Coordinates of C-alpha atoms in Angstrom, one line a residue:
Chain A
X1 CA -1.3 -25.6 -6.4
X2 CA -3.4 -27.8 -5.0
X3 CA -7.7 -28.1 -5.4
X4 CA -7.9 -27.1 -1.4
X5 CA -5.6 -24.5 -2.0
X6 CA -7.4 -23.2 -4.9
X7 CA -10.7 -23.4 -3.2
X8 CA -9.4 -21.9 0.1
X9 CA -7.8 -18.7 -1.1
X10 CA -10.7 -17.0 -1.9
X11 CA -11.8 -17.5 1.8
X12 CA -9.4 -15.9 4.0
X13 CA -5.9 -15.5 2.0
X14 CA -7.0 -13.9 -0.9
X15 CA -10.6 -12.7 0.3
X16 CA -11.9 -10.7 -2.9
X17 CA -13.4 -8.1 -0.2
X18 CA -11.1 -8.3 2.8
X19 CA -7.9 -8.7 1.4
X20 CA -8.3 -7.8 -2.5
X21 CA -10.8 -5.3 -2.0
X22 CA -12.3 -5.7 -4.8
X23 CA -16.0 -5.4 -5.7
X24 CA -16.6 -2.8 -3.0
X25 CA -19.3 -1.1 -4.5
X26 CA -22.0 -3.7 -4.0
X27 CA -20.2 -4.5 -0.8
X28 CA -20.9 -1.4 0.6
X29 CA -24.5 -0.7 -1.2
X30 CA -26.3 -4.0 -0.5
X31 CA -25.1 -4.9 2.8
X32 CA -27.9 -3.5 4.9
X33 CA -28.9 -6.8 5.9
X34 CA -27.8 -10.3 6.0
X35 CA -30.3 -11.6 3.5
X36 CA -29.3 -9.1 1.1
X37 CA -26.0 -10.0 1.3
X38 CA -26.0 -13.2 0.9
X39 CA -28.3 -12.7 -2.1
X40 CA -26.1 -10.8 -3.6
X41 CA -23.2 -12.8 -2.7
X42 CA -24.8 -16.3 -4.7
X43 CA -25.8 -14.4 -7.4
X44 CA -21.9 -12.7 -7.7
X45 CA -20.7 -16.4 -7.0
X46 CA -23.2 -18.1 -10.0
X47 CA -21.6 -15.5 -12.4
X48 CA -17.8 -16.2 -11.2
X49 CA -18.1 -19.6 -11.8
X50 CA -19.7 -19.6 -15.2
X51 CA -17.6 -17.0 -16.4
X52 CA -14.3 -18.7 -15.0
X53 CA -15.9 -21.6 -16.9
X54 CA -16.4 -20.5 -20.2
X55 CA -13.3 -18.2 -20.3
X56 CA -10.9 -21.1 -19.4
X57 CA -12.7 -23.1 -22.0
X58 CA -12.7 -20.9 -24.8
X59 CA -9.1 -18.8 -23.7
X60 CA -7.3 -20.7 -26.8
X61 CA -9.8 -19.4 -29.4
X62 CA -9.9 -15.7 -28.1
X63 CA -7.2 -13.3 -29.6
X64 CA -5.5 -11.5 -27.2
X65 CA -6.2 -8.1 -28.7
X66 CA -10.2 -8.7 -28.2
X67 CA -9.9 -10.9 -25.2
X68 CA -11.5 -8.1 -22.6
X69 CA -14.4 -7.6 -24.7
X70 CA -15.1 -10.8 -25.1
X71 CA -14.7 -11.6 -21.4
X72 CA -17.2 -8.5 -20.7
X73 CA -19.6 -10.0 -23.2
X74 CA -19.9 -13.4 -21.4
X75 CA -20.1 -11.8 -18.3
X76 CA -22.7 -9.6 -19.2
X77 CA -24.6 -12.2 -20.4
X78 CA -24.5 -14.3 -17.1
X79 CA -25.4 -11.3 -15.2
X80 CA -28.4 -10.7 -17.3
X81 CA -29.4 -14.0 -16.8
X82 CA -29.4 -14.1 -13.0
X83 CA -31.3 -10.7 -13.1
X84 CA -34.1 -12.6 -15.1
X85 CA -34.3 -15.2 -13.4
X86 CA -34.1 -14.0 -10.0
X87 CA -36.6 -11.5 -11.3
X88 CA -39.2 -14.5 -12.2
X89 CA -38.2 -16.6 -9.0
X90 CA -37.7 -14.8 -6.2
X91 CA -38.9 -10.9 -7.1
X92 CA -39.0 -9.8 -3.4
X93 CA -35.0 -10.3 -3.1
X94 CA -34.7 -9.0 -6.7
X95 CA -36.5 -6.0 -5.6
X96 CA -34.3 -5.3 -2.8
X97 CA -30.6 -5.7 -4.8
X98 CA -32.3 -4.1 -7.7
X99 CA -29.4 -1.8 -9.2
X100 CA -26.8 -3.7 -7.9
X101 CA -27.5 -6.9 -10.0
X102 CA -26.8 -5.5 -13.4
X103 CA -23.6 -3.9 -11.6
X104 CA -21.8 -7.3 -11.3
X105 CA -20.9 -6.6 -14.7
X106 CA -18.4 -4.5 -13.7
X107 CA -17.3 -6.1 -10.4
X108 CA -13.8 -6.3 -10.3
X109 CA -14.0 -9.6 -8.6
X110 CA -15.5 -11.3 -11.9
X111 CA -13.1 -9.6 -14.4
X112 CA -10.4 -9.9 -12.3
X113 CA -10.6 -13.6 -11.8
X114 CA -11.4 -14.2 -15.7
X115 CA -8.2 -12.0 -16.9
X116 CA -5.9 -13.2 -13.8
X117 CA -6.8 -16.8 -13.3
X118 CA -9.3 -18.5 -15.9
X119 CA -7.4 -17.0 -19.1
X120 CA -4.3 -19.1 -17.7
X121 CA -5.8 -22.1 -16.2
X122 CA -7.3 -24.9 -16.7
X123 CA -11.3 -25.6 -16.9
X124 CA -11.6 -27.5 -13.4
X125 CA -9.0 -25.4 -11.7
X126 CA -11.3 -22.4 -13.0
X127 CA -14.3 -23.6 -11.9
X128 CA -12.7 -24.4 -8.3
X129 CA -11.3 -20.9 -8.3
X130 CA -14.4 -19.3 -9.2
X131 CA -16.2 -21.3 -6.4
X132 CA -13.4 -20.3 -3.8
X133 CA -13.8 -16.6 -4.7
X134 CA -17.5 -17.1 -5.0
X135 CA -17.6 -18.0 -1.5
X136 CA -15.4 -15.9 0.3
X137 CA -17.2 -12.8 -1.5
X138 CA -20.3 -14.4 -0.1
X139 CA -19.2 -15.1 3.2
X140 CA -17.7 -11.4 3.3
X141 CA -21.2 -9.7 2.2
X142 CA -23.2 -12.2 4.6
X143 CA -20.8 -11.2 7.5
X144 CA -20.9 -7.3 6.7
X145 CA -24.8 -7.6 6.4
X146 CA -25.3 -9.4 9.8
X147 CA -23.1 -7.0 11.5
X148 CA -25.1 -4.0 10.2
X149 CA -28.8 -5.9 10.5
X150 CA -27.9 -6.8 14.1
X151 CA -26.7 -3.3 15.1
X152 CA -28.8 -0.7 12.8
X153 CA -31.9 -2.9 12.6
X154 CA -32.0 -5.3 15.9
X155 CA -32.6 -8.2 13.4
X156 CA -30.7 -11.1 12.4
X157 CA -31.9 -12.8 8.9
X158 CA -35.2 -10.9 9.6
X159 CA -35.7 -12.4 13.2
X160 CA -35.6 -9.8 15.7
X161 CA -32.7 -9.8 18.3
X162 CA -34.4 -8.3 21.4
X163 CA -31.2 -6.7 23.1
X164 CA -32.3 -2.9 22.3
X165 CA -34.6 -1.0 24.5
X166 CA -38.2 -0.1 23.3
X167 CA -39.1 3.3 22.3
X168 CA -43.1 4.5 22.8
X169 CA -43.8 3.4 19.1
X170 CA -43.0 0.1 19.9
X171 CA -40.0 -0.2 17.8
X172 CA -36.2 -1.1 18.9
X173 CA -33.7 1.9 19.7
X174 CA -30.8 0.9 17.3
X175 CA -27.8 2.3 16.3
X176 CA -29.1 3.7 12.9
X177 CA -26.0 4.9 11.4
X178 CA -24.9 1.1 10.7
X179 CA -28.2 0.8 8.3
X180 CA -26.9 3.9 6.2
X181 CA -24.1 4.6 3.9
X182 CA -21.4 5.4 6.7
X183 CA -22.3 2.3 9.1
X184 CA -21.0 0.1 6.0
X185 CA -17.6 1.9 5.9
X186 CA -17.4 1.8 9.4
X187 CA -18.5 -1.8 9.7
X188 CA -16.0 -2.7 6.8
X189 CA -13.2 -1.1 8.3
X190 CA -13.2 -3.1 11.6
X191 CA -13.9 -6.4 9.7
X192 CA -10.6 -5.8 7.7
X193 CA -8.8 -5.0 10.6
X194 CA -9.8 -8.0 12.3
X195 CA -9.4 -10.6 9.3
X196 CA -6.0 -9.1 8.9
X197 CA -5.3 -10.1 12.6
X198 CA -6.4 -13.4 11.7
X199 CA -4.5 -14.2 8.6
X200 CA -1.4 -12.8 10.2
X201 CA -1.7 -15.1 13.4
Chain B
X1 CA -1.0 -25.4 -24.1
X2 CA -2.2 -24.9 -27.4
X3 CA -0.9 -21.2 -28.5
X4 CA -3.4 -18.3 -28.7
X5 CA -4.5 -17.2 -31.8
X6 CA -3.1 -14.4 -33.5
X7 CA -4.9 -11.1 -33.4
X8 CA -5.6 -10.3 -37.1
X9 CA -8.5 -8.3 -38.3
X10 CA -10.3 -11.6 -39.5
X11 CA -9.8 -13.5 -36.5
X12 CA -10.9 -11.0 -34.0
X13 CA -14.1 -9.8 -36.0
X14 CA -15.1 -13.5 -36.1
X15 CA -14.4 -14.0 -32.5
X16 CA -16.2 -11.0 -31.7
X17 CA -19.2 -11.8 -34.0
X18 CA -19.6 -15.5 -32.7
X19 CA -19.3 -14.4 -28.9
X20 CA -21.9 -12.0 -29.2
X21 CA -24.3 -14.4 -31.5
X22 CA -24.0 -16.7 -28.9
X23 CA -24.6 -14.6 -26.0
X24 CA -27.5 -12.8 -27.8
X25 CA -29.0 -16.2 -28.4
X26 CA -28.9 -17.8 -25.2
X27 CA -30.4 -14.0 -23.7
X28 CA -33.2 -14.7 -25.8
X29 CA -33.9 -18.0 -24.7
X30 CA -33.7 -17.3 -21.1
X31 CA -35.9 -14.4 -21.7
X32 CA -38.7 -16.2 -23.8
X33 CA -38.5 -18.8 -20.6
X34 CA -38.9 -16.0 -17.9
X35 CA -41.0 -13.7 -19.6
X36 CA -44.4 -15.3 -18.2
X37 CA -43.1 -15.9 -14.9
X38 CA -41.9 -12.2 -14.1
X39 CA -45.3 -10.8 -15.6
X40 CA -47.2 -13.1 -13.4
X41 CA -44.9 -12.2 -10.5
X42 CA -45.6 -8.4 -10.9
X43 CA -49.3 -9.2 -11.3
X44 CA -49.9 -11.1 -8.3
X45 CA -47.9 -8.2 -6.5
X46 CA -50.5 -5.7 -7.5
X47 CA -53.5 -8.0 -6.8
X48 CA -52.2 -8.9 -3.3
X49 CA -51.8 -5.2 -2.4
X50 CA -55.4 -4.6 -3.7
X51 CA -56.5 -7.7 -1.9
X52 CA -54.7 -6.0 1.5
X53 CA -56.1 -2.5 1.2
X54 CA -60.0 -3.2 0.4
X55 CA -62.4 -5.2 2.3
X56 CA -63.5 -8.5 0.4
X57 CA -64.7 -8.0 -3.3
X58 CA -65.8 -10.4 -5.9
X59 CA -64.9 -8.1 -9.3
X60 CA -62.6 -5.6 -9.9
X61 CA -63.2 -2.8 -12.7
X62 CA -59.7 -1.7 -13.7
X63 CA -61.4 0.8 -15.9
X64 CA -59.6 4.3 -15.3
X65 CA -56.4 5.5 -15.9
X66 CA -55.0 8.7 -15.3
X67 CA -52.5 8.8 -18.2
X68 CA -49.4 10.6 -18.4
X69 CA -49.7 14.1 -19.9
X70 CA -53.4 14.2 -19.8
X71 CA -53.7 15.8 -16.2
X72 CA -49.8 16.9 -16.0
X73 CA -50.9 20.5 -16.5
X74 CA -53.2 20.1 -13.8
X75 CA -51.8 18.0 -10.7
X76 CA -48.6 17.3 -11.4
X77 CA -47.2 20.2 -12.5
X78 CA -44.9 19.8 -9.0
X79 CA -43.2 17.1 -10.8
X80 CA -41.6 16.8 -13.8
X81 CA -41.5 12.6 -13.8
X82 CA -45.2 11.9 -14.1
X83 CA -46.4 8.3 -14.1
X84 CA -49.9 6.2 -14.4
X85 CA -51.9 6.5 -11.7
X86 CA -54.1 3.3 -11.7
X87 CA -57.6 2.9 -10.1
X88 CA -59.3 -0.6 -9.7
X89 CA -63.0 0.0 -8.5
X90 CA -63.9 -3.4 -6.6
X91 CA -67.5 -4.6 -6.0
X92 CA -69.0 -7.2 -4.2
X93 CA -72.1 -8.8 -5.5
X94 CA -72.5 -5.8 -7.4
X95 CA -72.4 -3.5 -4.8
X96 CA -69.6 -1.0 -4.9
X97 CA -67.3 -1.1 -1.7
X98 CA -64.3 1.3 -2.8
X99 CA -61.5 2.2 -5.2
X100 CA -58.0 0.8 -4.9
X101 CA -55.7 3.3 -6.2
X102 CA -52.1 2.8 -7.7
X103 CA -50.0 6.1 -6.7
X104 CA -46.6 7.1 -6.5
X105 CA -44.6 9.8 -5.2
X106 CA -41.1 11.4 -7.0
X107 CA -40.0 12.6 -3.1
X108 CA -38.8 9.3 -1.8
X109 CA -35.2 9.3 -0.4
X110 CA -34.3 6.8 -3.3
X111 CA -36.8 8.7 -5.7
X112 CA -40.0 7.3 -7.1
X113 CA -42.0 4.6 -5.2
X114 CA -45.4 3.1 -5.5
X115 CA -48.2 2.7 -3.0
X116 CA -51.9 0.9 -3.2
X117 CA -54.2 3.3 -1.5
X118 CA -57.8 1.5 -0.6
X119 CA -60.6 4.4 -0.3
X120 CA -63.9 2.8 0.8
X121 CA -67.5 3.6 -0.7
X122 CA -67.5 6.5 1.7
X123 CA -64.3 8.3 0.9
X124 CA -62.5 7.0 4.2
X125 CA -59.0 5.3 4.0
X126 CA -59.5 1.6 4.2
X127 CA -55.8 0.4 4.6
X128 CA -52.5 1.1 2.8
X129 CA -50.0 -0.8 1.2
X130 CA -46.5 -0.2 -0.2
X131 CA -46.4 -1.8 -3.9
X132 CA -42.6 -1.1 -4.6
X133 CA -40.0 1.1 -3.0
X134 CA -36.4 1.5 -2.7
X135 CA -36.3 3.5 0.8
X136 CA -33.6 3.0 3.2
X137 CA -33.8 -0.6 5.0
X138 CA -34.3 0.1 8.9
X139 CA -35.6 3.6 8.2
X140 CA -37.9 4.4 5.1
X141 CA -39.2 1.0 4.7
X142 CA -41.1 1.5 8.1
X143 CA -43.8 3.0 6.1
X144 CA -44.5 -1.1 5.4
X145 CA -47.4 -2.1 8.0
X146 CA -45.0 -5.2 8.5
X147 CA -42.4 -3.1 10.1
X148 CA -44.2 -0.3 12.2
X149 CA -47.3 1.5 12.9
X150 CA -46.6 4.3 11.2
X151 CA -49.4 3.1 8.3
X152 CA -51.9 2.2 10.7
X153 CA -52.9 6.0 11.7
X154 CA -54.3 6.5 7.9
X155 CA -56.7 3.6 8.4
X156 CA -60.2 4.9 8.8
X157 CA -59.3 8.7 7.9
X158 CA -61.3 10.9 5.9
X159 CA -59.0 13.6 4.0
X160 CA -61.6 16.3 4.5
X161 CA -61.0 16.1 8.4
X162 CA -57.2 14.9 8.5
X163 CA -54.7 16.8 6.4
X164 CA -52.4 14.5 5.1
X165 CA -49.2 16.0 5.6
X166 CA -46.2 15.6 8.3
X167 CA -46.7 17.5 11.1
X168 CA -43.7 19.1 10.6
X169 CA -45.4 21.0 7.5
X170 CA -48.7 21.3 9.8
X171 CA -50.6 18.3 8.8
X172 CA -51.9 15.5 11.1
X173 CA -49.6 12.6 10.1
X174 CA -47.0 11.3 12.9
X175 CA -44.1 10.9 10.7
X176 CA -41.7 8.0 11.4
X177 CA -38.7 8.4 13.5
X178 CA -35.7 9.5 11.6
X179 CA -37.4 9.0 8.0
X180 CA -39.3 12.5 7.8
X181 CA -38.5 12.3 3.8
X182 CA -40.1 8.8 3.3
X183 CA -42.9 10.3 5.4
X184 CA -43.4 13.2 3.6
X185 CA -43.5 11.4 0.3
X186 CA -45.9 8.7 1.7
X187 CA -48.3 11.3 2.2
X188 CA -47.4 13.2 -1.3
X189 CA -48.7 9.8 -2.9
X190 CA -51.4 9.6 -0.8
X191 CA -52.8 13.1 -1.8
X192 CA -52.0 12.2 -5.4
X193 CA -54.5 9.1 -4.9
X194 CA -57.2 11.2 -3.6
X195 CA -56.5 14.1 -6.2
X196 CA -56.5 11.4 -9.1
X197 CA -59.9 10.0 -7.7
X198 CA -61.9 13.0 -7.2
X199 CA -60.8 13.9 -10.7
X200 CA -61.8 10.9 -12.4
X201 CA -64.7 10.1 -10.2
X202 CA -66.4 13.6 -11.2
X203 CA -65.5 12.6 -14.4
X204 CA -67.5 9.2 -14.6
X205 CA -70.8 10.2 -12.0

C-alpha cells in the first residue's frame, strides 16, 4: 500500500467514525460544538500517532500473550500525558471535554489500530496510519460538532450565525434537540448516509 | 521481519515490568512539569471570578472556611455530598467592601457545579459568575453572563425581599428557557452561599 493510500484511507474509505463506526462514545458525547469536536479529535489523533509509533517500535519485543495489556498501558500513558498537558495549557477546553479525555484509553480506534496495523507494519507506515486515522476522526468529530452547533446553538466555532429568529430574551430560537443527546444520533445518522453516498459514487 | 518473542513466564513478566516502569517514569516527569501550570490555571480561574463579582479591591482575606462535616447537620441535610464553601472577604484601602463566596450545588443537570457570588457590604448581590460547570452547552450554560441575560437579574438583589427560587417553585427568579433544572440549581447555590455567609458572619461579628 502506498503512503498516499495509507494516509487517505482513514479519511473516507475507512473513516473510523463514518465507515468503521468505532469510537462512537466520544463522538456522540463531546460534539456539542465544533471546537469541542476539534479538540477531542486532535487529542485522540495525538494518542493514535504516538501509540502507533511506540507499538510498531517494540512489536517484536512483546510476547504475544501479553500484547494487549502492554498496548493498553502504552495508550493509557499517552492519554494521561494529553490529559495533564491540556489541563495545564488549555484549561477551558479541558473543562469542556473533561470526562471524555480519560475515556480515549478505551476508544476502540486507538487499540484497534495498534492491534490491527501498528503491530504488523513498519514504524513509518504506522505513523502515517495513525496520522490518517487521526485526521479522519478529527474531521468526523468537527463536522458533526459544527452541524450540531449550527442547528442547536445557532453558532459556528462560537461565532453566532444569524439565521434564526430572536426571542424576547435576546437569544436565538434554535433546534435545541441537536445540542442534546438525541441530536447527536440524528446528526450522525444523516452524516453516515451522506458519507456512504459519497464513497459509493 | 524478526520473529516475535516466545510467551514464557519470564519474557511476559519482564515485558510487562519494563513497559509499566517506563510508563510510570514518563508520567511522573510529565506530572512534575505540568503540576505548577495546572495549579496556576486553577487559581487564576478563582481570582478572575472574584474580580468579576466584586467592586475593585486591593486586599483579599481568605479567612473563613465552611468545612465539610462541621455544618453538614444544619444546612446540608438535603445533600449527601457536601463540599467546602470558601469565603473571600475583600477590602479596598482597609474598608470592607464585600464578600465573594465560592458556593456549589449538587442539583445541576450533570451533577455538581461551582459558582462565585459577590455580596457587597450591605448584603446585596453585586454579581455572579460560574466557576466550573458541566451543564449542557446551549441550554444550562446560559447561566454564564456571556451567554444570556439570566444572571443579570440577580444584580443588586437582596435575598430578604427577592426570593431566590425559580418562578415555578414560587420564587422571583425567571428561569432559563428549557433549562429549569440548571436555573433551580443555580438558585440553590446562591442560597447556600447566603446561608454560609450568615452563619460565618454571625460567628465573627
